[in-house]
Amino acid sequence: MKKILVANRGEIALRIMRTARKMGIRTVAVYSEADRHAPHVRFADQAVCLGPAPSNQSYLVIDKIIKAAKDTGTDGIHPGYGFLSENAEFAQRVEAAGITFIGPNVHAIEVMGSKLAAKDAVKAYKIPMVPGIDKAITDTEKAKVIANEIGYPILIKASAGGGGKGMRVVENSNELKSQMERAISEALSAFGDGSVFIEKYVASPRHIEIQVLADKYGNTVHLFERECSIQRRHQKVVEEAPSAVLTPELRARMGVDACRVAEACNYIGAGTVEFLLDENHNYYFLEMNTRLQVEHPVTELITGVDLVEEQIRVARGEKLRFQQDDLTIKGHAMELRVYAEDPTNDFLPSVGELLVYQKPVGENIRVDDGYEEGMEIPIYYDPMIAKLITYGATRDAAISNMENAIAQYQIEGIETTLPFGAFVMKHPAFTSGDFDTHFVKKFFTSQAILEDSKKGEMVAALAGLKLYLDGRKKLRVPGVIKS
Ligand code: MV4
């Protein structure tokens, strides 16, 4: 593989191109008119404009991307995350054009793109799953019988769903009919597929996911877990590795099961197997994400593995360079997603220009970003502008490094989730490790951040006063020359 086109933008496009360059592979960027001056365009060896800013006229247009790849003599396409990364048709069209898709095979994308097909595929592999059904259901009377067997509360899910869309909790049989009808119509309008199914509702789960890596010769390894429970309305905000609650024994069992899930769909490349973990530390397979994830850097920091490099190696037909026993966890990593959103105003998008943008620096700090001082944040795309990632020998050290890095990060012109990160890092439920997916809903108020900034202002005012008083003392001493 001599030249890779990255079918993405922002931080992940840069992240992928850095590794490609490290491997001696040339890079092609694609961009929309809004991204003409973006860092990923300048970093690439070549760049091709796809069209107007809206994604459906640029980053999502399969024909334009394949044409750009052909015109530039590209022999590999990396889709990043989001956009076309889990689009089976895209993967198929790339391969049909004689270009290597740096991602899994089309079959795995298709199977894991449907929650019901995914459940069906892993059924034979003895993977723990939440009690429920594995077929679409429309008959509300049949659903009542099944719900009674499972026991309330139950959860209705859309098979094609993602990001919590089409999910409904049902507390008792009186609500079942109406909630099911709503779930079906919601799924139909959101995904064009009204298939829904029923599961036991796990009330206070943690979201733990396992990174896997597989080559074309049947070798599959896992790279341990990421804890992703700190999320707001299904948008992850803080992730870490390893999880504060997994024992080595539980980690090993989940790792083996994650590899089995990958094997169930003949997976190739980097993938992520999502589990729910309940209060009693029972885990249940939820779904598999067939892409490189936003939060992959925390895994890289604790394992020393460059996941993009391994994706490229596997895609070009190399055997995995390590076995399970070669992989160990060293230290702890924390990631905060820096969104252009206002945490004091219900996380509303905060658009504008990055008047000041100075990122923190330090040995245990990594910033993956795609913007620079002076740039506008376009309204067309995901509001995540950067990922702040810290490392430490222990969880406490990684948290403390994150607090220092947040304090060092200077962003003016827009509001960001940095103050929200500071709130999380010092919250007792977070520092103790005893939290679940309801953390934000349970503990966060914008008031908490406003109080923090008041405290900050008070400290600044006191420091100013001290400087002033110290200065006066100097001036008062007779005969001393002012310095
Ligand atoms: C669940 C659940 C509780 N019980 N399934 C949310 C999105 C989708 N990936 C699956 N999700 C959930 N499935 C059962 N049977 C709770 C969630 C859930 C959740 C999962 C992971 C991370 C954050 C979440 C927030 C709310 C609900």
Coordinates of C-alpha atoms and ligand atoms in Angstrom, one line a residue:
M1 CA 0.0 0.0 0.0
K2 CA 1.6 3.2 -1.2
K3 CA -1.1 5.8 -1.0
I4 CA -4.1 6.1 1.4
L5 CA -7.1 8.3 1.0
V6 CA -8.7 9.3 4.2
A7 CA -12.5 9.7 3.7
N8 CA -13.0 11.9 6.8
R9 CA -12.2 15.3 8.3
G10 CA -11.0 16.9 11.5
E11 CA -9.0 15.2 14.2
I12 CA -9.4 11.7 13.0
A13 CA -8.3 12.5 9.4
L14 CA -5.1 14.0 10.9
R15 CA -4.6 11.1 13.3
I16 CA -4.8 8.5 10.5
M17 CA -2.5 10.5 8.1
R18 CA 0.2 10.8 10.9
T19 CA 0.4 7.1 11.1
A20 CA 0.4 6.6 7.4
R21 CA 3.2 9.1 7.0
K22 CA 5.1 7.3 9.8
M23 CA 4.8 4.1 7.8
G24 CA 6.1 5.8 4.6
I25 CA 2.7 5.8 3.0
R26 CA 1.5 8.8 1.0
T27 CA -1.8 10.5 2.0
V28 CA -4.7 12.0 0.1
A29 CA -7.2 14.3 2.0
V30 CA -10.7 14.9 0.8
Y31 CA -12.5 18.0 1.9
S32 CA -15.7 20.1 1.6
E33 CA -15.7 23.8 0.7
A34 CA -16.1 24.7 4.4
D35 CA -12.8 22.8 5.1
R36 CA -10.7 24.3 2.4
H37 CA -8.1 25.6 4.9
A38 CA -8.5 22.8 7.5
P39 CA -5.3 21.3 9.0
H40 CA -6.0 17.8 7.5
V41 CA -6.0 19.3 4.0
R42 CA -2.6 21.0 4.6
F43 CA -1.1 18.0 6.2
A44 CA -1.9 15.6 3.3
D45 CA 0.4 15.1 0.3
Q46 CA -2.6 15.7 -2.0
A47 CA -6.1 17.0 -1.4
V48 CA -9.3 16.7 -3.4
C49 CA -12.4 19.0 -3.0
L50 CA -15.6 16.9 -2.8
G51 CA -18.2 19.7 -3.0
P52 CA -20.3 22.0 -0.8
A53 CA -20.2 21.9 3.0
P54 CA -23.2 19.7 3.8
S55 CA -22.1 16.1 4.4
N56 CA -24.6 14.7 1.9
Q57 CA -22.9 16.8 -0.8
S58 CA -19.4 16.0 0.3
Y59 CA -18.2 13.5 2.9
L60 CA -21.1 11.1 2.4
V61 CA -21.0 10.9 -1.5
I62 CA -19.6 7.5 -2.3
D63 CA -19.2 8.3 -6.1
K64 CA -17.1 11.4 -5.4
I65 CA -14.8 9.7 -2.9
I66 CA -14.2 6.7 -5.2
K67 CA -13.5 9.1 -8.1
A68 CA -11.0 11.1 -5.9
A69 CA -9.3 7.8 -5.0
K70 CA -9.0 6.7 -8.7
D71 CA -7.9 10.1 -9.9
T72 CA -5.1 10.2 -7.3
G73 CA -4.0 6.6 -7.8
T74 CA -4.9 5.6 -4.3
D75 CA -4.7 2.0 -3.3
G76 CA -6.3 2.1 0.2
I77 CA -9.2 4.1 1.7
H78 CA -9.5 4.6 5.5
P79 CA -13.0 5.7 6.5
G80 CA -12.2 6.9 10.0
Y81 CA -15.4 7.0 12.2
G82 CA -18.8 8.4 11.5
F83 CA -19.6 9.4 7.9
L84 CA -19.3 6.2 5.6
S85 CA -17.3 4.1 8.1
E86 CA -20.0 1.6 8.8
N87 CA -21.7 1.7 5.4
A88 CA -21.5 -1.7 3.9
E89 CA -22.3 -0.4 0.4
F90 CA -19.3 1.9 0.6
A91 CA -17.0 -0.9 1.7
Q92 CA -18.3 -3.0 -1.2
R93 CA -17.9 -0.2 -3.8
V94 CA -14.3 0.5 -2.6
E95 CA -13.3 -3.1 -3.0
A96 CA -15.1 -3.4 -6.3
A97 CA -13.0 -0.5 -7.6
G98 CA -9.9 -2.5 -6.8
I99 CA -9.0 -0.4 -3.7
T100 CA -8.4 -1.8 -0.3
F101 CA -11.0 -0.8 2.3
I102 CA -9.1 -0.3 5.6
G103 CA -11.8 -1.8 7.8
P104 CA -13.7 -5.1 8.1
N105 CA -15.2 -7.2 5.4
V106 CA -18.6 -6.2 4.0
H107 CA -20.4 -9.2 5.7
A108 CA -19.3 -8.2 9.2
I109 CA -20.5 -4.6 8.6
E110 CA -23.8 -5.9 7.5
V111 CA -24.3 -8.3 10.3
M112 CA -23.3 -6.0 13.1
G113 CA -25.3 -3.1 11.5
S114 CA -28.4 -4.9 12.6
K115 CA -28.8 -5.6 16.3
L116 CA -31.1 -8.6 15.6
A117 CA -28.7 -10.1 13.0
A118 CA -25.8 -9.5 15.5
K119 CA -27.7 -11.4 18.2
D120 CA -28.4 -14.2 15.8
A121 CA -24.8 -14.5 14.7
V122 CA -23.4 -14.7 18.2
K123 CA -26.1 -17.0 19.5
A124 CA -24.1 -20.2 18.9
Y125 CA -21.1 -18.8 20.8
K126 CA -22.4 -18.9 24.4
I127 CA -22.0 -15.1 24.8
P128 CA -24.0 -13.7 27.8
M129 CA -26.9 -11.6 26.4
V130 CA -29.6 -9.7 28.2
P131 CA -32.8 -11.9 28.6
G132 CA -35.1 -11.1 25.7
I133 CA -36.1 -12.0 22.2
D134 CA -34.0 -12.2 19.1
K135 CA -36.7 -11.7 16.5
A136 CA -38.6 -8.6 15.4
I137 CA -42.0 -8.3 17.0
T138 CA -45.1 -6.3 16.0
D139 CA -47.9 -8.1 17.7
T140 CA -48.5 -6.3 21.0
E141 CA -50.4 -9.3 22.5
K142 CA -47.5 -11.6 21.9
A143 CA -45.2 -8.9 23.2
K144 CA -47.2 -8.9 26.5
V145 CA -46.8 -12.6 27.0
I146 CA -43.0 -12.3 26.4
A147 CA -42.7 -9.3 28.6
N148 CA -44.4 -11.1 31.4
E149 CA -42.0 -14.0 31.1
I150 CA -39.0 -11.6 31.1
G151 CA -40.4 -9.5 33.9
Y152 CA -40.7 -5.7 34.0
P153 CA -39.2 -3.2 33.5
I154 CA -38.4 -4.1 29.9
L155 CA -36.8 -2.1 27.1
I156 CA -38.0 -1.9 23.6
K157 CA -35.2 -1.4 21.0
A158 CA -35.1 -0.7 17.3
S159 CA -33.0 -3.3 15.4
A160 CA -31.6 -0.6 13.1
G161 CA -31.2 1.8 16.0
G162 CA -28.2 3.6 17.2
G163 CA -27.4 6.2 19.8
G164 CA -30.4 5.2 21.9
K165 CA -32.9 6.2 19.2
G166 CA -36.1 4.3 19.2
M167 CA -35.4 2.9 22.8
R168 CA -38.3 2.9 25.3
V169 CA -38.5 1.7 28.9
V170 CA -41.8 0.0 29.8
E171 CA -42.6 -0.3 33.5
N172 CA -45.7 -2.4 33.3
S173 CA -48.1 -4.2 31.0
N174 CA -50.5 -1.3 30.8
E175 CA -47.9 0.8 29.0
L176 CA -46.7 -1.9 26.7
K177 CA -49.1 -1.5 23.7
S178 CA -48.8 2.3 23.4
Q179 CA -45.0 2.3 23.9
M180 CA -44.5 -0.4 21.4
E181 CA -46.6 1.5 18.8
R182 CA -44.5 4.6 19.4
A183 CA -41.2 2.7 19.2
I184 CA -42.2 1.1 15.8
S185 CA -43.3 4.4 14.3
E186 CA -40.2 6.2 15.6
A187 CA -37.9 3.4 14.2
L188 CA -39.7 3.6 10.8
S189 CA -39.3 7.3 10.4
A190 CA -35.7 7.4 11.8
F191 CA -34.3 4.3 10.1
G192 CA -36.8 3.2 7.5
D193 CA -37.1 -0.1 9.4
G194 CA -39.7 -0.6 12.0
S195 CA -38.3 -3.8 13.5
V196 CA -38.2 -3.7 17.2
F197 CA -37.4 -6.3 19.9
I198 CA -37.7 -6.6 23.7
E199 CA -35.1 -7.0 26.4
K200 CA -35.0 -7.0 30.1
Y201 CA -34.1 -3.4 31.2
V202 CA -30.8 -3.3 33.0
A203 CA -31.4 -0.3 35.3
S204 CA -28.0 1.0 36.3
P205 CA -25.4 -0.4 34.0
R206 CA -21.9 0.6 33.2
H207 CA -20.9 0.7 29.6
I208 CA -17.7 -1.3 29.1
E209 CA -16.3 -2.0 25.6
I210 CA -13.5 -4.3 24.5
Q211 CA -11.1 -3.4 21.7
V212 CA -10.4 -6.3 19.3
L213 CA -8.0 -6.8 16.5
A214 CA -8.2 -9.6 13.9
D215 CA -6.1 -10.6 10.9
K216 CA -7.1 -12.4 7.7
Y217 CA -5.7 -15.7 9.0
G218 CA -8.1 -16.3 11.8
N219 CA -6.0 -14.7 14.6
T220 CA -8.0 -12.5 17.0
V221 CA -6.8 -10.7 20.1
H222 CA -8.4 -8.2 22.4
L223 CA -6.7 -5.1 23.8
F224 CA -8.6 -4.9 27.1
E225 CA -11.5 -2.6 27.9
R226 CA -12.6 1.0 27.8
E227 CA -15.0 2.4 30.4
C228 CA -17.5 4.7 28.6
S229 CA -20.2 5.2 31.2
I230 CA -19.7 9.0 31.5
Q231 CA -22.1 10.0 28.7
R232 CA -24.9 12.6 28.2
R233 CA -27.9 11.6 26.1
H234 CA -25.9 8.8 24.5
Q235 CA -23.0 11.1 23.7
K236 CA -19.8 9.9 25.4
V237 CA -17.8 12.7 27.2
V238 CA -15.2 10.9 29.3
E239 CA -13.6 7.5 28.6
E240 CA -10.9 5.7 30.3
A241 CA -8.8 2.5 30.2
P242 CA -8.7 0.3 32.1
S243 CA -12.0 0.3 33.9
A244 CA -11.8 0.9 37.7
V245 CA -14.0 -2.1 38.4
L246 CA -12.9 -5.0 36.3
T247 CA -11.0 -7.7 38.1
P248 CA -8.3 -9.5 36.1
E249 CA -10.5 -12.6 36.0
L250 CA -13.6 -10.7 34.7
R251 CA -11.4 -8.8 32.2
A252 CA -10.1 -12.1 30.8
R253 CA -13.6 -13.6 30.5
M254 CA -15.0 -10.5 28.7
G255 CA -11.9 -10.4 26.5
V256 CA -12.4 -14.0 25.4
D257 CA -16.1 -13.4 24.7
A258 CA -15.3 -10.2 22.7
C259 CA -12.9 -12.3 20.5
R260 CA -15.7 -14.9 20.0
V261 CA -18.1 -12.2 18.9
A262 CA -15.5 -11.1 16.3
E263 CA -15.1 -14.7 15.2
A264 CA -18.8 -15.1 14.9
C265 CA -18.8 -12.7 12.0
N266 CA -15.3 -13.5 10.6
Y267 CA -14.2 -10.1 11.7
I268 CA -11.0 -8.6 10.2
G269 CA -9.3 -5.4 11.5
A270 CA -10.0 -3.3 14.5
G271 CA -13.4 -3.5 16.1
T272 CA -15.2 -2.8 19.4
V273 CA -17.5 -5.2 21.3
E274 CA -19.9 -3.3 23.6
F275 CA -21.1 -4.8 26.9
L276 CA -23.4 -3.7 29.7
L277 CA -22.1 -4.5 33.2
D278 CA -24.8 -4.6 35.9
E279 CA -24.4 -3.9 39.7
N280 CA -23.5 -7.6 40.3
H281 CA -20.8 -7.5 37.7
N282 CA -22.8 -9.7 35.2
Y283 CA -22.0 -8.6 31.7
Y284 CA -24.1 -8.8 28.6
F285 CA -23.2 -8.4 24.9
L286 CA -24.9 -5.4 23.3
E287 CA -23.5 -4.8 19.9
M288 CA -20.3 -4.6 17.9
N289 CA -18.9 -1.4 16.3
T290 CA -17.1 -2.2 13.1
R291 CA -14.9 0.9 13.0
L292 CA -12.0 2.7 14.8
Q293 CA -13.7 4.5 17.7
V294 CA -13.3 8.0 18.8
E295 CA -11.9 6.8 22.2
H296 CA -9.3 4.5 20.7
P297 CA -6.3 6.6 22.1
V298 CA -6.9 5.4 25.7
T299 CA -6.3 1.9 24.6
E300 CA -3.2 3.0 22.7
L301 CA -1.7 4.6 25.8
I302 CA -2.1 1.6 28.0
T303 CA -1.0 -1.0 25.5
G304 CA 1.6 0.8 23.4
V305 CA -0.1 -0.3 20.2
D306 CA -0.8 2.1 17.4
L307 CA -4.3 0.9 16.3
V308 CA -4.2 2.7 13.0
E309 CA -0.9 1.1 12.1
E310 CA -2.3 -2.4 12.9
Q311 CA -5.5 -1.6 10.9
I312 CA -3.3 -0.8 7.9
R313 CA -1.0 -3.9 8.4
V314 CA -4.0 -6.2 8.6
A315 CA -5.7 -4.6 5.6
R316 CA -2.6 -5.2 3.5
G317 CA -2.6 -8.9 4.4
E318 CA 0.0 -9.1 7.2
K319 CA -0.3 -11.5 10.1
L320 CA -0.9 -10.0 13.6
R321 CA 2.5 -9.2 15.1
F322 CA 1.5 -10.2 18.6
Q323 CA -0.5 -12.8 20.4
Q324 CA -2.8 -12.4 23.4
D325 CA 0.0 -13.1 25.9
D326 CA 2.2 -10.4 24.5
L327 CA -0.3 -7.7 25.4
T328 CA -0.4 -6.2 28.9
I329 CA -1.9 -3.1 30.5
K330 CA 0.6 -0.5 31.6
G331 CA -0.7 2.5 33.6
H332 CA -4.0 4.3 33.1
A333 CA -5.4 6.7 30.5
M334 CA -8.2 9.2 30.6
E335 CA -9.9 11.0 27.6
L336 CA -12.1 14.0 27.7
R337 CA -14.0 15.0 24.5
V338 CA -13.8 18.7 24.0
Y339 CA -17.1 19.7 22.3
A340 CA -18.0 23.1 21.1
E341 CA -21.0 23.1 23.4
D342 CA -22.0 25.2 26.3
P343 CA -22.3 23.1 29.5
T344 CA -23.8 26.0 31.4
N345 CA -26.6 26.2 28.8
D346 CA -27.9 22.6 28.3
F347 CA -24.9 21.7 26.0
L348 CA -26.2 23.9 23.2
P349 CA -23.8 24.1 20.2
S350 CA -21.5 27.0 20.6
V351 CA -20.4 28.3 17.2
G352 CA -17.9 31.0 16.4
E353 CA -14.2 31.6 15.9
L354 CA -11.4 30.1 17.9
L355 CA -10.0 33.5 19.0
V356 CA -7.6 31.9 21.3
Y357 CA -6.6 28.2 21.0
Q358 CA -3.6 27.0 23.0
K359 CA -3.4 23.4 23.9
P360 CA -1.7 22.0 26.9
V361 CA 1.7 20.3 26.6
G362 CA 3.4 17.8 28.8
E363 CA 4.9 14.3 28.8
N364 CA 1.6 12.6 29.8
I365 CA -0.7 14.7 27.7
R366 CA -1.9 13.9 24.2
V367 CA -4.2 16.2 22.2
D368 CA -5.8 14.9 19.1
D369 CA -7.4 17.9 17.4
G370 CA -8.3 19.2 14.0
Y371 CA -8.5 23.0 14.5
E372 CA -6.2 25.9 15.0
E373 CA -6.4 29.4 16.4
G374 CA -8.3 31.7 14.2
M375 CA -10.5 29.0 12.6
E376 CA -14.2 29.0 12.5
I377 CA -16.1 26.0 13.8
P378 CA -18.3 24.9 11.0
I379 CA -21.9 24.2 11.9
Y380 CA -22.2 21.3 9.4
Y381 CA -20.4 18.6 11.3
D382 CA -19.9 16.9 14.6
P383 CA -19.2 19.5 17.4
M384 CA -16.2 17.7 18.8
I385 CA -13.1 19.9 18.2
A386 CA -10.5 17.9 20.2
K387 CA -9.8 15.0 22.4
L388 CA -7.7 15.6 25.5
I389 CA -6.0 12.5 26.6
T390 CA -3.8 12.0 29.7
Y391 CA -1.8 9.1 31.0
G392 CA -0.4 8.2 34.5
A393 CA 1.0 5.2 36.4
T394 CA -2.3 5.0 38.3
R395 CA -5.9 6.2 37.8
D396 CA -5.3 9.0 40.4
A397 CA -2.3 10.2 38.4
A398 CA -4.2 10.2 35.1
I399 CA -7.0 12.1 36.7
S400 CA -4.6 14.6 38.3
N401 CA -2.8 15.1 34.9
M402 CA -6.2 15.6 33.3
E403 CA -7.1 18.4 35.8
N404 CA -3.8 20.1 35.1
A405 CA -4.2 19.8 31.4
I406 CA -7.7 21.2 31.5
A407 CA -6.4 24.2 33.5
Q408 CA -3.7 24.7 30.9
Y409 CA -6.0 24.5 27.8
Q410 CA -6.8 28.0 26.6
I411 CA -9.9 28.3 24.4
E412 CA -11.6 31.6 23.8
G413 CA -14.3 32.6 21.3
I414 CA -16.5 29.6 21.9
E415 CA -17.8 27.6 25.0
T416 CA -16.5 24.1 25.4
T417 CA -17.0 21.0 27.6
L418 CA -13.6 21.6 29.3
P419 CA -15.3 22.9 32.5
F420 CA -17.6 19.9 32.4
G421 CA -14.5 17.7 32.4
A422 CA -13.1 19.5 35.4
F423 CA -16.4 18.9 37.2
V424 CA -16.2 15.1 36.4
M425 CA -12.6 14.8 37.4
K426 CA -13.2 16.0 41.0
H427 CA -16.6 14.4 41.6
P428 CA -16.4 11.8 44.4
A429 CA -18.5 9.4 42.4
F430 CA -16.0 9.6 39.6
T431 CA -12.8 9.6 41.6
S432 CA -14.1 6.6 43.7
G433 CA -14.8 4.7 40.5
D434 CA -18.4 4.0 41.7
F435 CA -20.5 5.4 38.9
D436 CA -22.8 4.2 36.1
T437 CA -24.4 5.5 32.9
H438 CA -26.6 7.8 34.9
F439 CA -23.7 9.8 36.3
V440 CA -24.4 13.0 34.3
K441 CA -28.2 12.9 34.9
K442 CA -27.7 12.2 38.6
F443 CA -25.0 14.6 39.5
F444 CA -24.5 17.3 36.9
T445 CA -26.0 20.8 37.1
S446 CA -24.8 23.9 35.3
Q447 CA -24.7 25.5 38.7
A448 CA -21.8 23.3 39.7
I449 CA -19.7 24.8 36.8
L450 CA -20.8 28.4 37.5
E451 CA -19.7 28.0 41.1
D452 CA -16.3 26.6 40.0
S453 CA -15.7 29.6 37.7
K454 CA -16.7 31.9 40.6
K455 CA -14.1 30.2 42.8
G456 CA -11.6 30.6 40.0
E457 CA -12.4 34.3 39.7
M458 CA -12.0 34.7 43.5
V459 CA -8.5 33.0 43.4
A460 CA -7.5 35.3 40.5
A461 CA -8.7 38.4 42.4
L462 CA -6.8 37.4 45.6
A463 CA -3.7 36.7 43.6
G464 CA -4.0 40.2 42.0
L465 CA -4.6 41.8 45.4
K466 CA -1.4 40.1 46.8
L467 CA 0.6 41.3 43.8
Y468 CA -0.6 44.8 44.4
L469 CA 0.1 44.8 48.1
D470 CA 3.5 43.2 47.6
G471 CA 4.3 46.0 45.1
R472 CA 3.2 48.7 47.5
K473 CA 5.5 47.3 50.2
K474 CA 8.5 47.6 47.8
L475 CA 7.7 51.1 46.9
R476 CA 7.4 52.2 50.5
V477 CA 10.9 51.2 51.5
P478 CA 12.9 54.5 51.4
G479 CA 16.1 54.6 49.4
V480 CA 15.4 51.4 47.4
I481 CA 15.4 51.8 43.7
K482 CA 12.2 50.6 42.0
S483 CA 12.7 47.5 39.9
Ligands
MV4_1 C1 -29.7 -1.2 27.3 C2 -29.8 -0.6 28.6 C3 -30.4 -1.2 29.6 N1 -30.9 -2.5 29.4 N2 -30.2 -2.5 27.2 C4 -28.1 2.6 24.9 C5 -27.7 2.6 23.4 C6 -27.5 1.3 22.9 N3 -26.2 1.1 22.5 C7 -27.9 0.4 24.1 N4 -28.2 1.2 25.2 C8 -28.7 0.6 26.4 N5 -29.2 -0.6 26.3 C9 -30.8 -3.0 28.2 N6 -31.3 -4.3 28.0 C10 -29.3 0.7 28.7 C11 -28.7 1.3 27.6 C12 -28.2 2.7 27.8 C13 -26.9 3.0 27.7 C14 -25.9 2.0 27.3 C15 -24.6 2.4 27.2 C16 -24.2 3.6 27.5 C17 -25.1 4.6 27.9 C18 -26.4 4.3 28.0 C19 -27.3 5.2 28.4 C20 -28.6 4.9 28.5 C21 -29.1 3.6 28.2

